[in-house]
XYZ file of C-alpha atoms in Angstrom:
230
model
C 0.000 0.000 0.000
C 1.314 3.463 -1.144
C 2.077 5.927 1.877
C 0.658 9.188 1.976
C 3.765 10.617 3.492
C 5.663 10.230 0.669
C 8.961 11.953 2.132
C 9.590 12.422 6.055
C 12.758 13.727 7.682
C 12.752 12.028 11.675
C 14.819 14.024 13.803
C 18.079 14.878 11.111
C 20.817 16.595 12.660
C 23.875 17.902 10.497
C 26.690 19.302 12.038
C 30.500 20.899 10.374
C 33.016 21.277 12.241
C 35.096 24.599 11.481
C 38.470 24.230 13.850
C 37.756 24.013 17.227
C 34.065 24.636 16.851
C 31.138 22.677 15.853
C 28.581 24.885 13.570
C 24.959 23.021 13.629
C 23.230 23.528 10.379
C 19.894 21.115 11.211
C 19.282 20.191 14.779
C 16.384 17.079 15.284
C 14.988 18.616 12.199
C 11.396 17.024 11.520
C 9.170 17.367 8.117
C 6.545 15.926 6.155
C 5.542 15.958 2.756
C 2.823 14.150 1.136
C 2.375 12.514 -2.366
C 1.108 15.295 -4.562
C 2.125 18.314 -2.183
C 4.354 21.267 -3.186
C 6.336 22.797 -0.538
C 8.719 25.627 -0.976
C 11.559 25.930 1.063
C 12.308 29.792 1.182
C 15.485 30.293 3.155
C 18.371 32.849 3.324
C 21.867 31.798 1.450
C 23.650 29.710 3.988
C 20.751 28.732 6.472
C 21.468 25.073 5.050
C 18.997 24.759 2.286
C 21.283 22.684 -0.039
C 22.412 20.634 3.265
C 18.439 20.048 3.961
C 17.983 18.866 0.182
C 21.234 16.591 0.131
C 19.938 14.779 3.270
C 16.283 14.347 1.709
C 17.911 13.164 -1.504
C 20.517 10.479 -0.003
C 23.225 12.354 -1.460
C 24.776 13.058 2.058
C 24.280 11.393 5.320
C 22.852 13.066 8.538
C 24.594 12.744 11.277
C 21.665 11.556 13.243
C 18.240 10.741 12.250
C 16.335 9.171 9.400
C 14.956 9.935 6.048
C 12.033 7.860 4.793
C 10.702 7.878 1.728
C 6.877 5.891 1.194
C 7.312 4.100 4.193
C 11.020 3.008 4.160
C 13.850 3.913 6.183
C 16.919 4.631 4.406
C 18.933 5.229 7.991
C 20.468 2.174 7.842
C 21.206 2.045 3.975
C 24.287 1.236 2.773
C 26.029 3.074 -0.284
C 24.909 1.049 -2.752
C 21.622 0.895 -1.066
C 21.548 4.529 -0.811
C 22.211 4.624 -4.629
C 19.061 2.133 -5.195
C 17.055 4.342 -3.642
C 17.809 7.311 -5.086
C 17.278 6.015 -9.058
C 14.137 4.132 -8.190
C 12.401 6.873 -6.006
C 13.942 10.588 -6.237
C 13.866 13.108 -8.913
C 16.415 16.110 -9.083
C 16.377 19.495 -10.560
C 18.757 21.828 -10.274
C 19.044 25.516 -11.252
C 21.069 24.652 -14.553
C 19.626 21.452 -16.401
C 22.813 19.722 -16.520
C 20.942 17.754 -19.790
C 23.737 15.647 -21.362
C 24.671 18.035 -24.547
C 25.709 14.814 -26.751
C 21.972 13.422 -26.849
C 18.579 14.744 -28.001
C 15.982 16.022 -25.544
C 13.904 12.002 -26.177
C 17.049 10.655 -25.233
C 18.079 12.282 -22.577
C 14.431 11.723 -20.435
C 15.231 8.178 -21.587
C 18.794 7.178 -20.222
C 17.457 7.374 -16.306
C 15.128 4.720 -17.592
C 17.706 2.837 -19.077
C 19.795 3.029 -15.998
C 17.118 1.224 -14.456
C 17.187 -1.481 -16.953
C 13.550 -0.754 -19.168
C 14.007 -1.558 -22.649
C 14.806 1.253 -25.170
C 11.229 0.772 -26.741
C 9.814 1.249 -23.216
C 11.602 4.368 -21.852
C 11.218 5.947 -25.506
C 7.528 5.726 -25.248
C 7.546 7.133 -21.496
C 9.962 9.970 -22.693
C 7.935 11.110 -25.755
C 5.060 10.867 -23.430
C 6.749 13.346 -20.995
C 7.841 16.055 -23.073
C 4.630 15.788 -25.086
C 3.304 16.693 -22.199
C 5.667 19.316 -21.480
C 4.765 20.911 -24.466
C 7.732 19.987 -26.460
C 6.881 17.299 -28.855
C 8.027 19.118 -31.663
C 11.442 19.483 -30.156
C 12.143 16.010 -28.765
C 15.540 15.571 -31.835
C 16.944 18.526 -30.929
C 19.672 18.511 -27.987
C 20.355 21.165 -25.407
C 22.110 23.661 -27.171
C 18.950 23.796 -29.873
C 16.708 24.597 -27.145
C 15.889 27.621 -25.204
C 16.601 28.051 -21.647
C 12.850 27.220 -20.554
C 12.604 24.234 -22.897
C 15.950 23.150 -21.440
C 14.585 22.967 -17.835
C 11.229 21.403 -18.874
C 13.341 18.957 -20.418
C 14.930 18.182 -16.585
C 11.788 18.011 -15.363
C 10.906 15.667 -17.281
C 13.825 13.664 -16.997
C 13.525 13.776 -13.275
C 10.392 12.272 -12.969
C 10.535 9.897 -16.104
C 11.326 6.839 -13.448
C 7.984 7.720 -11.573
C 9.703 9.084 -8.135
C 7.809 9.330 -4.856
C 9.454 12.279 -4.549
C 10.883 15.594 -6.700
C 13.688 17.918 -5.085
C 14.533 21.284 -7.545
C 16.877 23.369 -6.447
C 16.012 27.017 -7.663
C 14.464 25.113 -10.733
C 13.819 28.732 -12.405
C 17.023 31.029 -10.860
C 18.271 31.384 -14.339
C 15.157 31.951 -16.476
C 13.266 35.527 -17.087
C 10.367 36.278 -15.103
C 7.826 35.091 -18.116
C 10.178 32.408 -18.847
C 9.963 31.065 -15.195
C 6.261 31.749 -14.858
C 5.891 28.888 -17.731
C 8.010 26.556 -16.240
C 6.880 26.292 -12.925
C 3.150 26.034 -14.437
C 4.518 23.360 -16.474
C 5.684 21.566 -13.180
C 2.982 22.169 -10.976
C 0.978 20.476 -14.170
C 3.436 17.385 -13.868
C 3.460 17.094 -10.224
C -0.324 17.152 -9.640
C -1.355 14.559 -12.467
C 1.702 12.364 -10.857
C 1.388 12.582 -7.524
C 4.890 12.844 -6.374
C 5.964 15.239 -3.302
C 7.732 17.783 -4.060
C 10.306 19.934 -2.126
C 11.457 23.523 -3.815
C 13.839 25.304 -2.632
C 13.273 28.798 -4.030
C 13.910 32.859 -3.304
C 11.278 33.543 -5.822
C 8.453 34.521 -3.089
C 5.841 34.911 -5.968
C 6.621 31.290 -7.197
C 6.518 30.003 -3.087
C 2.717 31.742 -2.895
C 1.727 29.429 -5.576
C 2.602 26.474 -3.721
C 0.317 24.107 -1.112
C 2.480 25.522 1.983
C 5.837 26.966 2.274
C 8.910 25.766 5.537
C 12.150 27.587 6.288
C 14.994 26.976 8.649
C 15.123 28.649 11.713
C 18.065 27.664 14.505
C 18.367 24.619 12.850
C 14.553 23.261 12.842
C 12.230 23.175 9.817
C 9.254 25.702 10.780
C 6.479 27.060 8.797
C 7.168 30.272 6.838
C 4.503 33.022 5.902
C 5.872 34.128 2.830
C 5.421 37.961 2.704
């Protein structure tokens, strides 16, 4: 049975040490995120919003704590675990789409799927399905550099969810796009995460884009609290 938490952080704590002292960036740091739910994460440069996304994506440990993701504890995970885990149930965007510039748009939505081990009939269908989706049927031969910014990020969008994720971390998924530009895009997700259901966590300074989402959190002396975006 599907959860309907589909990401939960159980008391994280992340600590660096910097010489002889210990700076705490999350301290028994709780959050919940259900399947279908947008949550922006609105926080000042250096509160720890890349630390908080790392942790929720597997890419770096906590130093105490758990992640779970639909119901399964990845505390204990080893590496290789870890790396299961993220391919089978996370999706990442990041502020530049980091698209492979080698392949075509269909191809690069396809190669997560390949990863995985689908056939290349399979994740072709699923990628043209995507991006038609996205709006960019007519541009699923060209590669990156034959694309414009916005069709480049819908393009990682896509990509990021084309292995059906429980849940979708973006890291200022529209920081380098123009206002109309990033208006699109985020409509474009917002589209993609409601008809699939998956949670997703955005960490944005765009306070017009955090309105438009279910709820927003920031962190505040290490804890993730509810913010009122202004």
């Amino acid at each position: 049975m599907t959860e309907t938490i589909a990401l939960r952080l159980d008391q994280v704590e992340r600590h660096y040490v910097q010489g002889e002292s210990r700076l705490t960036i999350l301290d028994r740091a709780d959050m919940r995120i259900d399947a279908g739910e947008m949550v922006a994460l609105v926080a000042p440069s250096g509160a720890g919003k890349s630390t908080l996304l790392h942790i929720a994506g597997l890419l770096e440990k906590p130093d105490a704590g758990d992640v779970v993701i639909n119901g399964a504890s990845c505390g204990a995970l080893d590496d290789s675990g870890r790396t299961d885990m993220r391919r089978n149930t996370i999706g990442f965007v990041y502020q530049f789409h980091h698209l492979l510039p080698e392949f075509s748009a269909l191809e690069n939505v396809m190669l997560p799927q390949m990863i995985r081990g689908l056939t290349h009939k399979v994740a072709a269908e699923r990628a043209r399905e995507l991006l038609d989706y996205m709006r960019l049927g007519p541009r699923v031969r060209h590669r990156p550099s034959e694309l414009s910014g916005g069709e480049q990020q819908r393009v990682a969008i896509a990509r990021a969810v084309a292995n059906n994720p429980y849940v979708l971390l973006a890291d200022e998924p529209t920081g380098n796009l123009d206002p109309t530009t990033s208006s699109y895009v985020f409509d474009a997700m917002t589209a993609l995460v409601r008809q699939s259901g998956v949670a997703a966590l955005i960490a944005t300074h765009n306070h017009d884009l955090a309105r438009r989402m279910d709820r927003a959190v920031t962190l505040r002396d290490g804890k993730i609290v509810d913010h009122i975006v202004a």
